[in-house]
Short mmCIF file of C-alpha atoms and ligand atoms in Angstrom, two decimals:
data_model
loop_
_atom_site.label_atom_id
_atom_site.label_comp_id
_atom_site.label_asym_id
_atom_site.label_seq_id
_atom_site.Cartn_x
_atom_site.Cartn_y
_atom_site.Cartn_z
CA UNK A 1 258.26 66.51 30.21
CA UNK A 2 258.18 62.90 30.73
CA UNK A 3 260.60 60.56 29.88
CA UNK A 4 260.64 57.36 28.47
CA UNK A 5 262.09 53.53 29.01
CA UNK A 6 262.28 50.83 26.58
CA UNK A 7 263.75 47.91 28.45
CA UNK A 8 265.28 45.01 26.04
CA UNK A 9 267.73 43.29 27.72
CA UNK A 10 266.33 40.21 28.23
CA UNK A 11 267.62 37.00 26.46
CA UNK A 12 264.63 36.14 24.36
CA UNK A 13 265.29 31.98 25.34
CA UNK A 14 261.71 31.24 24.02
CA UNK A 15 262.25 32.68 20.58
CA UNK A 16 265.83 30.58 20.76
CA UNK A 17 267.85 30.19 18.73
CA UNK A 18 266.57 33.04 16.70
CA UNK A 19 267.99 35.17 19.50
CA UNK A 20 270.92 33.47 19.31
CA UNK A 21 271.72 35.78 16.30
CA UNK A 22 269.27 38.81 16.64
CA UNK A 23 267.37 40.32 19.70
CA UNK A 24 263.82 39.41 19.92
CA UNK A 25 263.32 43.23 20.08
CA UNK A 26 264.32 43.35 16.49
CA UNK A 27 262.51 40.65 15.08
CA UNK A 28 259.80 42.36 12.21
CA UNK A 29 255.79 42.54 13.29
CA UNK A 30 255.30 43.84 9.67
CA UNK A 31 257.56 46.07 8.23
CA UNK A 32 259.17 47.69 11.55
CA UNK A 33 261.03 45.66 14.37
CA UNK A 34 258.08 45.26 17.61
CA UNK A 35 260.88 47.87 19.49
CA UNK A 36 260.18 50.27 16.27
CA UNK A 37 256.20 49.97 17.08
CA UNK A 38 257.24 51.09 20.23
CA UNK A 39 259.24 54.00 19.72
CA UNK A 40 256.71 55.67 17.47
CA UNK A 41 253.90 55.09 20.58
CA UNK A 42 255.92 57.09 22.62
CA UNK A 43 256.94 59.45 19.84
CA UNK A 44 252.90 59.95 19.06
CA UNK A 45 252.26 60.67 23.22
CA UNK A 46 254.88 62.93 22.88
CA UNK A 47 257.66 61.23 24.87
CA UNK A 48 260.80 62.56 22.90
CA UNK A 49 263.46 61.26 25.19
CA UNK A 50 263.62 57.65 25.46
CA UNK A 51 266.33 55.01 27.14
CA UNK A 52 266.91 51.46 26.19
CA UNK A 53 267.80 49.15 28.54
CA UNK A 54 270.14 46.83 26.87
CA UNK A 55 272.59 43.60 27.48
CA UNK A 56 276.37 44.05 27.03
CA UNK A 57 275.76 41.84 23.47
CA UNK A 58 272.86 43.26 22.06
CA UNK A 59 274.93 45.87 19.90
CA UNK A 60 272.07 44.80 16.86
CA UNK A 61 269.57 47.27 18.83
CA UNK A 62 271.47 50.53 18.72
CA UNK A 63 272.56 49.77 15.12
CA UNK A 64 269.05 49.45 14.16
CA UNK A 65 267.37 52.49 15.97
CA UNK A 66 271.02 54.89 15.82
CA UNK A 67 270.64 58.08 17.73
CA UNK A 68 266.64 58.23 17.41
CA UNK A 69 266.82 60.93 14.62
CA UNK A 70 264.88 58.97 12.55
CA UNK A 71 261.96 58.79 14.66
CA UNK A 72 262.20 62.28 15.65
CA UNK A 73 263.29 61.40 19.41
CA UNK A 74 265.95 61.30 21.34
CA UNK A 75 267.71 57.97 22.51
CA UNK A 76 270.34 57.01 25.20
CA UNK A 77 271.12 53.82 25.09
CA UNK A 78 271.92 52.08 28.97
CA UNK A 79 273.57 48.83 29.99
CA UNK A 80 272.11 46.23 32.49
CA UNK A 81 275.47 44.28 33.02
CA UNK A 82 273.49 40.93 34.22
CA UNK A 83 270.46 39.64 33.37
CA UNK A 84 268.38 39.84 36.58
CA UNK A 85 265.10 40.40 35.47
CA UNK A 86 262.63 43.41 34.53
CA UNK A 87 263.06 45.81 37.88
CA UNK A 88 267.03 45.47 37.47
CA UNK A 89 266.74 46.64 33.96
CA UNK A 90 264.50 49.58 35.11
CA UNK A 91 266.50 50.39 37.76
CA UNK A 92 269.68 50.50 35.81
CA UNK A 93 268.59 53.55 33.76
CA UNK A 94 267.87 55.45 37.14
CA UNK A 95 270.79 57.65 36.63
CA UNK A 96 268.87 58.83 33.11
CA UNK A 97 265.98 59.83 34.45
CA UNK A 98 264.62 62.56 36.44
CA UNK A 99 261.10 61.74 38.11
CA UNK A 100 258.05 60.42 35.85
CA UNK A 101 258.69 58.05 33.40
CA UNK A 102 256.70 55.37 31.59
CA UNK A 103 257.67 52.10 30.62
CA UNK A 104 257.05 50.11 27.76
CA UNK A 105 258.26 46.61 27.16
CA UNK A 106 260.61 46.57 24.13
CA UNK A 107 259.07 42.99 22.53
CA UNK A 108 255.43 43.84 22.92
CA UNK A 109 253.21 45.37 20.10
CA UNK A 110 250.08 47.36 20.83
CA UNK A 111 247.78 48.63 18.62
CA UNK A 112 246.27 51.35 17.98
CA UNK A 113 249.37 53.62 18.80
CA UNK A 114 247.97 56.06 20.77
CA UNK A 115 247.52 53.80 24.07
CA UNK A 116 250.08 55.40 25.58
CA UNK A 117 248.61 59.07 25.66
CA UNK A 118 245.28 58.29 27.64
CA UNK A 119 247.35 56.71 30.36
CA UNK A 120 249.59 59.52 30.44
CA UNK A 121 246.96 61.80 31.24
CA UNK A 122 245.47 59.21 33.85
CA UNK A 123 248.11 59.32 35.60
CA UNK A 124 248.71 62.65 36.30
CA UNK A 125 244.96 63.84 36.46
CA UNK A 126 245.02 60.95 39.28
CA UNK A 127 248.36 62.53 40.97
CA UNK A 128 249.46 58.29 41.36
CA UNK A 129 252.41 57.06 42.40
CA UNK A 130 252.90 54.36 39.58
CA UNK A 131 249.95 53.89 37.07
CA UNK A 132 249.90 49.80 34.99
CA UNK A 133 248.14 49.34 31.64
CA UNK A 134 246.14 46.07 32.26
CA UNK A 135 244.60 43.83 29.98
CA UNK A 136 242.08 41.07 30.81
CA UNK A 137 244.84 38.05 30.05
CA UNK A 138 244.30 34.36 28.76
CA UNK A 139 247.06 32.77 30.46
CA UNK A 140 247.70 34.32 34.37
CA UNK A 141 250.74 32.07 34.65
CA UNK A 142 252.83 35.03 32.25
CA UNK A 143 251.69 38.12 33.56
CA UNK A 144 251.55 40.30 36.69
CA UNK A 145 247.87 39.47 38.12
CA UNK A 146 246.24 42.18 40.25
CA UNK A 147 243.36 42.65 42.97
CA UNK A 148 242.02 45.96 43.20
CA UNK A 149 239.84 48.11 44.75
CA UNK A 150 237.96 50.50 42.80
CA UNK A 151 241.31 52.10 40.63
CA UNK A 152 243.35 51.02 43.04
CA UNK A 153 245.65 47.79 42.84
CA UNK A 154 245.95 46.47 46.48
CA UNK A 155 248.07 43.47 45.63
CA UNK A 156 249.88 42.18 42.69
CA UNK A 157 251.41 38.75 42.26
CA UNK A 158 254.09 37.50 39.49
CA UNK A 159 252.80 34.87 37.59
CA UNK A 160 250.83 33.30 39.84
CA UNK A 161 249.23 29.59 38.89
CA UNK A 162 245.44 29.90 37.78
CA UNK A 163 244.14 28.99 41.63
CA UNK A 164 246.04 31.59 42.66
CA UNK A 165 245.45 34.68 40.56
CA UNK A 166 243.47 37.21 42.70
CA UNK A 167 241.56 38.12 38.84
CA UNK A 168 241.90 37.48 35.14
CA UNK A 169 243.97 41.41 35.05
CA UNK A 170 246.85 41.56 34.09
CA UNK A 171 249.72 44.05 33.76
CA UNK A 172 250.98 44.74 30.09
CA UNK A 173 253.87 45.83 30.19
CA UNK A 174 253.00 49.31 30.31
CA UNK A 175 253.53 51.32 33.39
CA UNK A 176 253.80 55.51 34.19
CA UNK A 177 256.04 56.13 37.62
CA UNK A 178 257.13 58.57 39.71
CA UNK A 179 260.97 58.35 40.72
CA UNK A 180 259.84 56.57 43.84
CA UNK A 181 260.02 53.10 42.21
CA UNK A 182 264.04 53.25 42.18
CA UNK A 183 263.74 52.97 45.93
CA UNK A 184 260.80 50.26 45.92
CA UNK A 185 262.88 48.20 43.60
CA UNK A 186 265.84 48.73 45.85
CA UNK A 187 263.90 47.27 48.21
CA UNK A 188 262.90 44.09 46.28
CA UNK A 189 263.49 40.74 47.27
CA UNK A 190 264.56 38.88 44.50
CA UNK A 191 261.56 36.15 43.36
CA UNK A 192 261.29 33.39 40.47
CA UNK A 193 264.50 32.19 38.91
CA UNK A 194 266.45 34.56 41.54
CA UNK A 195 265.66 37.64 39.45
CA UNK A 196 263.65 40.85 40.49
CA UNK A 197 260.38 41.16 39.53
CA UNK A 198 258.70 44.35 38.29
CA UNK A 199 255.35 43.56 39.91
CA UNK A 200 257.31 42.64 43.26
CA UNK A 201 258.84 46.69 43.37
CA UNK A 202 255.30 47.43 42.65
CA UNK A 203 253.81 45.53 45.29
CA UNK A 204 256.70 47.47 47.96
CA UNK A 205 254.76 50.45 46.71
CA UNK A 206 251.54 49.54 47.68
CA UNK A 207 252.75 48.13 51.35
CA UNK A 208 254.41 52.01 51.35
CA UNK A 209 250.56 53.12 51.22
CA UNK A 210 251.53 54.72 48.14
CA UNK A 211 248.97 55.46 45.60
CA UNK A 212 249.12 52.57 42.72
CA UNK A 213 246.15 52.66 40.58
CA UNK A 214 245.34 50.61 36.61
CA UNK A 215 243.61 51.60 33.32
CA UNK A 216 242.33 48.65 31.24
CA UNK A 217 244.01 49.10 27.93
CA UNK A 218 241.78 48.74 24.64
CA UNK A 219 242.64 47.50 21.41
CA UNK A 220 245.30 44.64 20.84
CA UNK A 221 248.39 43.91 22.99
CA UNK A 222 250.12 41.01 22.07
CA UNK A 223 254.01 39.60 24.03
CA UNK A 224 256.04 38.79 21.74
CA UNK A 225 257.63 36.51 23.69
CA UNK A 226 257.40 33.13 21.46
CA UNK A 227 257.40 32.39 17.61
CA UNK A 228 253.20 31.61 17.90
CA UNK A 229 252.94 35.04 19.67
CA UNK A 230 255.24 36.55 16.88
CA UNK A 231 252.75 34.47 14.24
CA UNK A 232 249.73 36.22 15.99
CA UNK A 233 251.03 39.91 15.84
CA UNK A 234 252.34 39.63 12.22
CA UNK A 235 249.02 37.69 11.46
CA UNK A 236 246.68 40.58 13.36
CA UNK A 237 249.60 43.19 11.40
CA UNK A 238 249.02 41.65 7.57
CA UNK A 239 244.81 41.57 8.22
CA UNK A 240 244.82 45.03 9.59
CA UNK A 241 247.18 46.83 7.05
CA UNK A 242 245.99 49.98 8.09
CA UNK A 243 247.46 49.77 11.56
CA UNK A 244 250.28 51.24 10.81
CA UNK A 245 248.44 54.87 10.12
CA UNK A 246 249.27 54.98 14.06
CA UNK A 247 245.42 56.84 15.38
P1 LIG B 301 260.80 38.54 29.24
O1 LIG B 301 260.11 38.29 30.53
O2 LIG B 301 260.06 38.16 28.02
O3 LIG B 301 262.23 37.82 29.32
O4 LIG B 301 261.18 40.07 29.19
P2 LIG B 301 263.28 37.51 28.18
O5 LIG B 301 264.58 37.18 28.80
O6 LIG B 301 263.35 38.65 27.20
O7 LIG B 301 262.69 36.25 27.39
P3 LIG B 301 262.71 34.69 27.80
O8 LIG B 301 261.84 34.57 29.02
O9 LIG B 301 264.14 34.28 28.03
O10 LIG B 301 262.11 34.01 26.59
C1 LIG B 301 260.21 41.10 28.96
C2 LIG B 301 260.95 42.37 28.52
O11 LIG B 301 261.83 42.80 29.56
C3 LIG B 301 263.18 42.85 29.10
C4 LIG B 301 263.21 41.98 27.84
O12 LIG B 301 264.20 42.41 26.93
C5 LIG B 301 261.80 42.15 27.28
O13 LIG B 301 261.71 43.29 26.43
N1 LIG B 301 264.10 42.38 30.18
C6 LIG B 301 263.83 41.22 30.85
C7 LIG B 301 265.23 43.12 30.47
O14 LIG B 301 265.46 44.19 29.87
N2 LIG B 301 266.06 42.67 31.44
C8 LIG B 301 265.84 41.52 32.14
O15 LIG B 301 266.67 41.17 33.03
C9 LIG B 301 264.69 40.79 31.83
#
C-alpha cells in the first residue's frame, strides 16, 4: 500500500493578506478547498492514508478536513516547526511513512482526477527510485526545470532564469518515492532564500546514480500560488462544471 503526503505548510505570502486569515490550501477552486481536490485524487488512486504537512498556525486545515472520514481516508496530520521550504516539509513526515509515498502539493489543482493513478503504476512497472509528474511550463523561473535522457531526468535545477533552464519541463508538484529521499534530503544543501529545495534532494538522487525518471502529465495543472492563478482554476472550474465527476 502506498502512502500519501499533502504538504501545506507554506505561508502563502503571494496570496497575502488573504493568508493572513486562512491557508491558501483552503481557499475554494469551486465548491471544495484546492487541498479537498487533492484528497479525493489520492482517494480515487487508492491512496487511503494520507499526511499533511502543516505550520504550527495553520489549525484552519485540520478543522476543515477532521480525521479524513469524510473522504473515506485516513489522515495524520504532521508539524514542520519552521518554514524551510518544500524538502523540510517532506522530510518532517518521515517518521509517518514507511517506504513509497507520493506527493502532492496541497495548493495545486489538477484535473481530471485520476492523474495520480497512471503515475502510480509508472512508477512501479519502472522499479524508479523517485518518479515527477512534469508539465511543459510557461514561466521556468517557478518550477523545477529538468534535462533528461530518454525517461530519465539527469539534472534538475530550481527555478532557474529562462537562459538557464536545460528545457521548457517542469516538475508539478507531483512526485512517487521510495524512502530513499529522506536521506537525499538529509543531504541537501540549503538553496534560494536559505530553504531546501525539493528538486535539490532530487538532484542528490540522481548524483547517487539512482534511478529518477518523469511522466508528462495531461490535462490541466494549475499553482495556486497567486490570486490570477486562483482566478484561472476557478475560471477553468465554473466553464468545465463537469470536472468535478472526478474520471
Ligand atoms: P510555495 O512554494 O508556493 O510556498 O509552496 P508558499 O510559502 O506556500 O507560498 P509563497 O511563496 O509564500 O507565496 C508550495 C507548497 O509547498 C508547501 C506549501 O504549503 C504549498 O502547498 N510548503 C512550502 C511547505 O509545506 N513547507 C515549506 O516550507 C514550503
Amino acid at each position: 500500500m502506498i502512502k500519501g503526503l499533502i504538504p501545506a505548510a507554506g505561508s502563502g505570502t503571494r496570496l497575502g493578506p488573504f493568508t493572513n486569515a486562512i491557508p491558501k490550501e483552503l481557499l475554494p477552486v469551486g465548491e471544495k478547498a484546492v487541498i479537498e481536490h487533492v484528497v479525493e485524487a489520492m482517494k480515487l488512486a487508492e491512496v487511503d492514508e494520507i499526511a499533511i504537512v502543516v505550520s504550527p498556525h495553520k489549525h484552519g486545515i485540520s478543522d476543515y478536513l477532521g480525521s479524513g472520514k469524510r473522504f473515506g481516508v485516513k489522515l495524520t496530520y504532521v508539524v514542520q516547526d519552521e518554514r524551510l521550504g518544500l524538502a523540510n516539509a517532506v522530510l518532517s513526515a518521515e517518521h509517518v511513512i514507511d517506504d513509497r509515498f507520493v506527493v502532492v502539493l496541497g495548493d495545486n489543482f489538477f484535473f481530471p482526477k485520476s492523474f495520480l493513478i497512471d503515475l502510480i503504476s509508472y512508477h512501479s512497472n519502472e522499479n524508479a527510485e523517485a518518479t515527477l509528474g512534469v508539465i511543459e511550463v510557461e514561466d521556468v523561473t517557478r518550477h523545477g526545470i529538468i534535462r533528461s535522457k530518454g525517461n530519465y531526468i539527469t539534472d534538475i535545477i530550481e527555478k532557474p532564469s529562462p537562459d538557464l533552464a536545460p528545457s521548457k519541463l517542469g516538475s508539478a508538484g507531483i512526485y512517487i518515492f521510495e524512502a530513499s529521499i529522506f536521506d537525499a534530503i538529509r543531504r541537501t544543501k540549503p538553496g534560494i532564500k536559505g530553504e531546501f529545495h525539493l528538486p535539490d534532494s532530487i538532484k542528490v538522487m540522481i548524483d547517487d546514480k539512482k534511478k529518477v525518471i518523469y511522466k508528462i502529465l495531461d490535462g490541466i495543472h494549475i499553482d495556486v500560488g497567486t490570486p490570477m492563478d486562483l482566478m484561472k482554476a476557478n475560471n477553468w472550474y465554473y466553464m468545465n462544471k463537469q470536472c468535478d465527476n472526478p474520471l
